[in-house]
Coordinates of C-alpha atoms in Angstrom, one line a residue:
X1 CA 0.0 0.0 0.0
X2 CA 1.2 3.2 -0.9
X3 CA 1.8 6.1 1.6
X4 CA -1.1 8.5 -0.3
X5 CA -3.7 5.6 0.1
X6 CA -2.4 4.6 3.3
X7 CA -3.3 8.7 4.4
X8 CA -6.4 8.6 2.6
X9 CA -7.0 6.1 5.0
X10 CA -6.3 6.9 7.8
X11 CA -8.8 10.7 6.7
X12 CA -11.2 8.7 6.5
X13 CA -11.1 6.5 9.5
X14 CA -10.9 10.0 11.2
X15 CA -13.7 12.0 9.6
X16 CA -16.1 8.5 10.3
X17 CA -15.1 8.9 13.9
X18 CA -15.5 12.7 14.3
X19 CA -19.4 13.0 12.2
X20 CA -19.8 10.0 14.0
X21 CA -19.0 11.7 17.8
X22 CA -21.3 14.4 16.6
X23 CA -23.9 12.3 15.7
X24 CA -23.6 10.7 19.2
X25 CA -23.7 14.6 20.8
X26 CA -27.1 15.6 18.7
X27 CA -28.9 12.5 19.5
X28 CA -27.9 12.5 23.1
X29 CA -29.3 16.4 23.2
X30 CA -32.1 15.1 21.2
X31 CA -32.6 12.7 23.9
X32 CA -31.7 13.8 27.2
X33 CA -32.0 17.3 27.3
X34 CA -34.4 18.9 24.6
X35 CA -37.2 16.1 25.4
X36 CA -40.1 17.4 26.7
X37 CA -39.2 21.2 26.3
X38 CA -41.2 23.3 23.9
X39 CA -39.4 25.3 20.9
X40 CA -38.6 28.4 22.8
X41 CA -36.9 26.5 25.7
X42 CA -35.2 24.3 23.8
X43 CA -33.5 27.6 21.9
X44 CA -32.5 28.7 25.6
X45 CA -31.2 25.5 26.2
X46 CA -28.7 24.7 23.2
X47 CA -27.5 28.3 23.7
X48 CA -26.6 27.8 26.9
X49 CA -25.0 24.3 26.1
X50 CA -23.0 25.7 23.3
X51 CA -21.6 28.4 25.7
X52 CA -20.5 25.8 28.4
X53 CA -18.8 23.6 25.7
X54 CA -17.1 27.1 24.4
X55 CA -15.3 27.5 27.6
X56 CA -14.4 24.1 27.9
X57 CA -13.5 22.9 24.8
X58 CA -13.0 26.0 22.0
X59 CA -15.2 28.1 19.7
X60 CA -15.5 24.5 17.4
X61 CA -18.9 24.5 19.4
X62 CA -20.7 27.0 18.9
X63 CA -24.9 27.3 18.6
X64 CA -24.1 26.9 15.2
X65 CA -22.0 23.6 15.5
X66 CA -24.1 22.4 17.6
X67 CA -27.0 22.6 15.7
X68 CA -25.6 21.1 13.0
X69 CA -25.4 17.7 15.0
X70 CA -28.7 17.8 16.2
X71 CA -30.0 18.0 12.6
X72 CA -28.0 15.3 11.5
X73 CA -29.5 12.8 14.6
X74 CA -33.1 14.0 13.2
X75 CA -31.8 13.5 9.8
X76 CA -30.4 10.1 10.5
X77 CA -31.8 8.5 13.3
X78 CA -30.3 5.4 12.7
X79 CA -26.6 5.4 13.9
X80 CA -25.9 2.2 11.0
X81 CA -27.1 5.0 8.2
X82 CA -24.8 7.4 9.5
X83 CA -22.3 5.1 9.5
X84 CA -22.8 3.8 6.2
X85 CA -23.2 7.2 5.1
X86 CA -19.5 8.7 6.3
X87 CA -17.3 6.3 5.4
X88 CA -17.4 7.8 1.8
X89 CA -18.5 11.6 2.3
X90 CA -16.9 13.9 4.3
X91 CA -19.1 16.2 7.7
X92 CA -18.5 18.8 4.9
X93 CA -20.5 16.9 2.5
X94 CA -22.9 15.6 4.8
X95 CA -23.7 18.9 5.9
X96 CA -25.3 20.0 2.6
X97 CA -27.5 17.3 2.4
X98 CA -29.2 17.6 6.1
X99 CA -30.9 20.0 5.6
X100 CA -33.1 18.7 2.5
X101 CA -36.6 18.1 3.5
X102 CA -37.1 15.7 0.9
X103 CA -35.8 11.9 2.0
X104 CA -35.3 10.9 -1.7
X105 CA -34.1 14.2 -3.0
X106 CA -31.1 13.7 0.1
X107 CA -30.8 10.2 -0.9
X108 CA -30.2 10.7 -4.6
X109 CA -27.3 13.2 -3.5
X110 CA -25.9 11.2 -1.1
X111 CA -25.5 8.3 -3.8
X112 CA -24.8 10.7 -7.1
X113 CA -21.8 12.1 -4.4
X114 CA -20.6 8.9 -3.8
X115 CA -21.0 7.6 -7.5
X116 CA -19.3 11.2 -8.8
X117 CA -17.0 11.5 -6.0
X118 CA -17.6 15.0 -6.3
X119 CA -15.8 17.6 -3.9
X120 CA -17.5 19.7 -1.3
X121 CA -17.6 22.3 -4.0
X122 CA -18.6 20.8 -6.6
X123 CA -21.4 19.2 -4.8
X124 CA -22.2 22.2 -3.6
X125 CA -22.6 23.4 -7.1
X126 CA -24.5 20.3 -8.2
X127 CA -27.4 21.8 -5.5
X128 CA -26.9 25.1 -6.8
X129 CA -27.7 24.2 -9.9
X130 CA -31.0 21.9 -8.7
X131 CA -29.6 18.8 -10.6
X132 CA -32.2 16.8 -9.0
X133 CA -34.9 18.4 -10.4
X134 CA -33.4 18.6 -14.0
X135 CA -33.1 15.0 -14.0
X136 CA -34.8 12.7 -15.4
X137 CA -35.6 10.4 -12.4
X138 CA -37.1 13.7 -10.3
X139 CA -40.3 13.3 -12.7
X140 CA -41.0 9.3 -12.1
X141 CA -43.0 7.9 -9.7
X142 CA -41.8 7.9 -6.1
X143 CA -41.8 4.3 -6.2
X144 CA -39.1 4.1 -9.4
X145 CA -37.4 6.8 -7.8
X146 CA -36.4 4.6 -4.6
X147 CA -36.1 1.5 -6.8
X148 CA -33.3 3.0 -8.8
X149 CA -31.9 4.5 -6.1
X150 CA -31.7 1.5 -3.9
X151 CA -30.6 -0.3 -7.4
X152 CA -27.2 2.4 -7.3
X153 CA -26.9 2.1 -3.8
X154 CA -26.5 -1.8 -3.4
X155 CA -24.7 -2.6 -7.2
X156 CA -23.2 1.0 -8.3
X157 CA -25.6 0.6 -10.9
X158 CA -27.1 3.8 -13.0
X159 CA -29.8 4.3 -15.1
X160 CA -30.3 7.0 -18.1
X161 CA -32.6 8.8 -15.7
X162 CA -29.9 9.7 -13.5
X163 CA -27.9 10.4 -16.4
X164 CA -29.9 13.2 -18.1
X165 CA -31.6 16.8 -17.7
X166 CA -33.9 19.1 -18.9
X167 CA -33.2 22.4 -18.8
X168 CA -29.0 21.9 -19.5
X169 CA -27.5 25.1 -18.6
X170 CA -25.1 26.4 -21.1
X171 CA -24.7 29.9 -20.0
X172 CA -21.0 29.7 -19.4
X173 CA -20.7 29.8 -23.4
X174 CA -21.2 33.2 -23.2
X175 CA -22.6 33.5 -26.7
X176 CA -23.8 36.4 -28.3
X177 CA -27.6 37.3 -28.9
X178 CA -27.8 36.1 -32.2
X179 CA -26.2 33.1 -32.9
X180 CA -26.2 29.7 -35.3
X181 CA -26.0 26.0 -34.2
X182 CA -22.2 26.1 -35.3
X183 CA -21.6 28.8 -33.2
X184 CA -23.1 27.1 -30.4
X185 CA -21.2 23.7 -31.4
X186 CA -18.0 25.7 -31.8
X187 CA -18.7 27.6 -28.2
X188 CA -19.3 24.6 -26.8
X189 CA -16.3 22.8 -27.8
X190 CA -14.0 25.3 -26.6
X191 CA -15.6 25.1 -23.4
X192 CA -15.4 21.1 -23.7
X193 CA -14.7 20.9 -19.8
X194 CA -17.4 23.0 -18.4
X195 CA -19.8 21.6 -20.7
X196 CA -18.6 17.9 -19.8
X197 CA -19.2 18.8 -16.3
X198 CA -22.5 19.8 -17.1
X199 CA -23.7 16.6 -18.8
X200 CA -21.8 14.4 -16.0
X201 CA -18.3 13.2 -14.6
X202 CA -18.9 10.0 -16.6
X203 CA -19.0 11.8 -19.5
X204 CA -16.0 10.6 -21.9
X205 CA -15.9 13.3 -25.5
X206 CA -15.5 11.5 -28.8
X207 CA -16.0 12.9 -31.7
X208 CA -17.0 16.0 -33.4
X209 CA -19.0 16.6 -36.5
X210 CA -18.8 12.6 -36.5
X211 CA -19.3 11.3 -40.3
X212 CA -21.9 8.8 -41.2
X213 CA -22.0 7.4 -44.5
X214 CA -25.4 5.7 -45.8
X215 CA -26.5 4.9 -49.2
X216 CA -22.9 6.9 -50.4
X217 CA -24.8 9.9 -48.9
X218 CA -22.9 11.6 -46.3
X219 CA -24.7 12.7 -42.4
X220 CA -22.6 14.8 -40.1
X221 CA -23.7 13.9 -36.2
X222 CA -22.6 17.1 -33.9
X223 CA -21.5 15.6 -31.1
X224 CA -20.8 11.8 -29.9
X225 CA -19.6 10.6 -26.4
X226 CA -19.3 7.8 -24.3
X227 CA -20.4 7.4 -20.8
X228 CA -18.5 5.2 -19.0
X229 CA -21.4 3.9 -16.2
X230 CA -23.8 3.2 -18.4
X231 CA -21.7 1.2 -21.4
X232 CA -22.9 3.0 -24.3
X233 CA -22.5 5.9 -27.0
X234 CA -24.4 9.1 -26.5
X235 CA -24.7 11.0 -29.9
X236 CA -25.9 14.9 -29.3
X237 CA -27.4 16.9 -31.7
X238 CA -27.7 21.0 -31.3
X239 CA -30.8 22.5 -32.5
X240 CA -31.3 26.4 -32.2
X241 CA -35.2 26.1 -32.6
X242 CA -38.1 24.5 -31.2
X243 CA -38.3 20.4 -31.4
X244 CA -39.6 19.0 -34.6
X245 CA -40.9 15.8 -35.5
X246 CA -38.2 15.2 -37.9
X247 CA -35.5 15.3 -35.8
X248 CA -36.7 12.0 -34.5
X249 CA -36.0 10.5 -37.7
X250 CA -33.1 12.2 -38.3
X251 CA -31.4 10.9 -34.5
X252 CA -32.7 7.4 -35.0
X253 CA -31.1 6.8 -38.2
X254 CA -27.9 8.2 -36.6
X255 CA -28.5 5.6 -33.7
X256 CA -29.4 3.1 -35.8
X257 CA -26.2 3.4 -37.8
X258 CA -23.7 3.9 -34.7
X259 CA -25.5 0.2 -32.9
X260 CA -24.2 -1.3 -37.0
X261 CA -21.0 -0.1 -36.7
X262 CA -19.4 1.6 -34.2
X263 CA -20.5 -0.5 -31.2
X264 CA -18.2 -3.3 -29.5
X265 CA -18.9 -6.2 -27.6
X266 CA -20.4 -6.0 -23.8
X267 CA -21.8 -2.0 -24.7
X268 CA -25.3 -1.1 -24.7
X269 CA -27.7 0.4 -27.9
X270 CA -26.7 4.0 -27.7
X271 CA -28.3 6.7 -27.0
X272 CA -29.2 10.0 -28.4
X273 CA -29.9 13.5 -26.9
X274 CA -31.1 16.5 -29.1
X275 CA -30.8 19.5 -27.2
X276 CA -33.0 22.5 -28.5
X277 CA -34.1 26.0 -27.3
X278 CA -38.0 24.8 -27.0
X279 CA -39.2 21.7 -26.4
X280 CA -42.7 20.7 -27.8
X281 CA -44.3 18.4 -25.1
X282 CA -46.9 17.2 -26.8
X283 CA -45.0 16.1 -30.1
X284 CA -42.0 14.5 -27.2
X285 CA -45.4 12.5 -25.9
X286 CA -46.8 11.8 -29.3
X287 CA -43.4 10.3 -30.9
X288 CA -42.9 8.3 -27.9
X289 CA -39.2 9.2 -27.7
X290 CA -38.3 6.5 -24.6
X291 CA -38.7 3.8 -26.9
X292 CA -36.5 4.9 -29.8
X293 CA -34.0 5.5 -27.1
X294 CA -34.1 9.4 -27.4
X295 CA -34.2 12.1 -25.2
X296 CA -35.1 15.7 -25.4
X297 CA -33.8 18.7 -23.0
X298 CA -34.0 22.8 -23.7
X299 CA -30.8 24.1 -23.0
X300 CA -30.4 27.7 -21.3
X301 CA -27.6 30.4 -22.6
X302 CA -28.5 32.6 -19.9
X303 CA -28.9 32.0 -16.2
X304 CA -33.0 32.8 -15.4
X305 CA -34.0 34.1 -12.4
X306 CA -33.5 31.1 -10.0
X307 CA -37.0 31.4 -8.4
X308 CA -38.8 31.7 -11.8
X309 CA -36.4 28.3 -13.0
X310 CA -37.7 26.7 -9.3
X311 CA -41.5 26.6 -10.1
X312 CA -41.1 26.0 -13.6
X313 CA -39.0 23.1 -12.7
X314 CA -41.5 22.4 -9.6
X315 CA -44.0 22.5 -11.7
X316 CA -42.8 20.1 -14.7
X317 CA -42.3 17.4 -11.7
X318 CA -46.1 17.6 -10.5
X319 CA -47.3 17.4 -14.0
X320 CA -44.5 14.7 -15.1
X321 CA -45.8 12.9 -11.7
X322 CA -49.7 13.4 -12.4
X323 CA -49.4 11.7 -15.6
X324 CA -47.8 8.7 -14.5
X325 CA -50.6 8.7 -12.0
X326 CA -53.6 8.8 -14.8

């Protein structure tokens, strides 16, 4: 063993211990000294604890600390969760996540985190950013939410729904009011990186303007990647307008043609995305998309206004949901 994984783990054997320990001090507080005390005494109470503990042991626990543990005991009130959950994310991680109201919303960062290995930042960004709600999953059933959850938990195992988003946000392409689709193809290729990040970690890029020869007629497919989790090619196509029927056609054909030839043993079908400025729900529900193995997201050049993007996203989950309910 090497001395860098021999001090990775030895970081982790210490940050299990310490979120752990304060665990142990929220659920004891929980317990044994805020039971039975109404809200307004129970204020009083912590304050007063955190100012003992001050004196005694250092500004690390202050009202603030100390609230932070007795969230995570009501958070996690079994001590084999917590457990399980710190041996791969940091208190720093864990801290961003118990707060969330919303038991599978928490669970599918918990598990994205530990899939992604993501950094405190970045997983901070990743909430930010409301990647739950952009992904596909957010707008199933509650019941295929947990089962796909529990399925990535237990096996590392991801599906397409985890994968994919709608809206993507592409505003750090800074393009200009007017622009064409090989602009935006161009912009985003500079930007590969951020861009990449913005699809997914497991995002691997390919190919550009990829050829496809049928017929002796020549097609030229924007983008193609690979994602490494899910064993397959994703082909991308950039569209500056509203969905069409046609692009349907016009993506399986590509698919069609990359499952002939460019696919190897042990990989799955691949996959296309189109991205467009406006998607056209009822043609996406009409063309039945899913089964051709195609999925459609609007993409964003500017940042909205994060409430207005919250209830439009809010509200694509509730009618998502209310349809699988019908």
């Amino acid at each position: 063993m090497s001395n860098e994984q021999s001090r990775q783990q030895v970081a982790a054997a210490v940050n299990s211990a310490i979120t752990l320990l304060y665990w142990e001090i929220g659920s004891r507080i929980n317990k044994e000294i805020l039971l039975n005390f109404r809200a307004e005494y129970g204020r009083q109470i912590v304050q007063t604890l955190s100012s003992q503990l001050v004196l005694e042991y250092g500004k690390g626990w202050g009202e603030k600390h100390l609230r932070h543990c007795l969230r995570l005991a009501q958070t996690f009130q079994d001590k084999e969760i917590v457990y399980t959950v710190c041996r791969q994310l940091s208190w720093s991680h864990i801290r961003l996540v118990i707060y969330m109201e919303d038991d599978i919303k928490r669970d599918f960062y918990i598990e994205m985190c530990k899939v992604e290995k993501w950094s405190v930042r970045t997983f901070q960004e990743r909430i930010n950013s409301m990647l739950y709600e952009r992904t596909a999953i957010s707008k199933k059933p509650e019941v295929t939410i947990q089962k796909e959850l529990k399925l990535l938990k237990n096996s590392q195992q991801i599906s397409p729904d985890l994968v994919f988003k709608d809206p993507y946000f592409l505003d750090f392409l800074v393009l200009r009011d007017a622009y064409s689709e090989k602009d935006l193809e161009d912009a985003i290729l500079i930007e590969l990186q951020k861009f990449i990040i913005e699809l997914g970690s497991d995002f691997a890029f390919l190919a550009r303007q990829k050829r496809i020869s049928i017929d002796n007629e020549d097609y030229y497919l924007d983008l193609l990647f690979y994602h490494r989790r899910l064993k397959c090619l994703i082909a991308i196509e950039l569209k500056l307008g509203k969905f069409e029927a046609a692009h349907k056609g016009q993506m399986e054909l590509y698919l069609r043609w990359l499952e002939k030839n460019e696919m190897i043993d042990g990989e799955n079908p691949p996959i296309g995305l189109i991205l467009c400025a406006t998607k056209n729900h009822e043609h996406i529900e009409l063309l039945k998309l899913e089964s051709s193995n195609i999925k459609v997201a609007e993409y964003l050049t500017k940042l909205p206004d994060m409430s207005l993007l919250e209830q439009k996203l809010h509200q694509a989950v509730e009618i998502a949901k209310q349809k699988h309910l019908e």
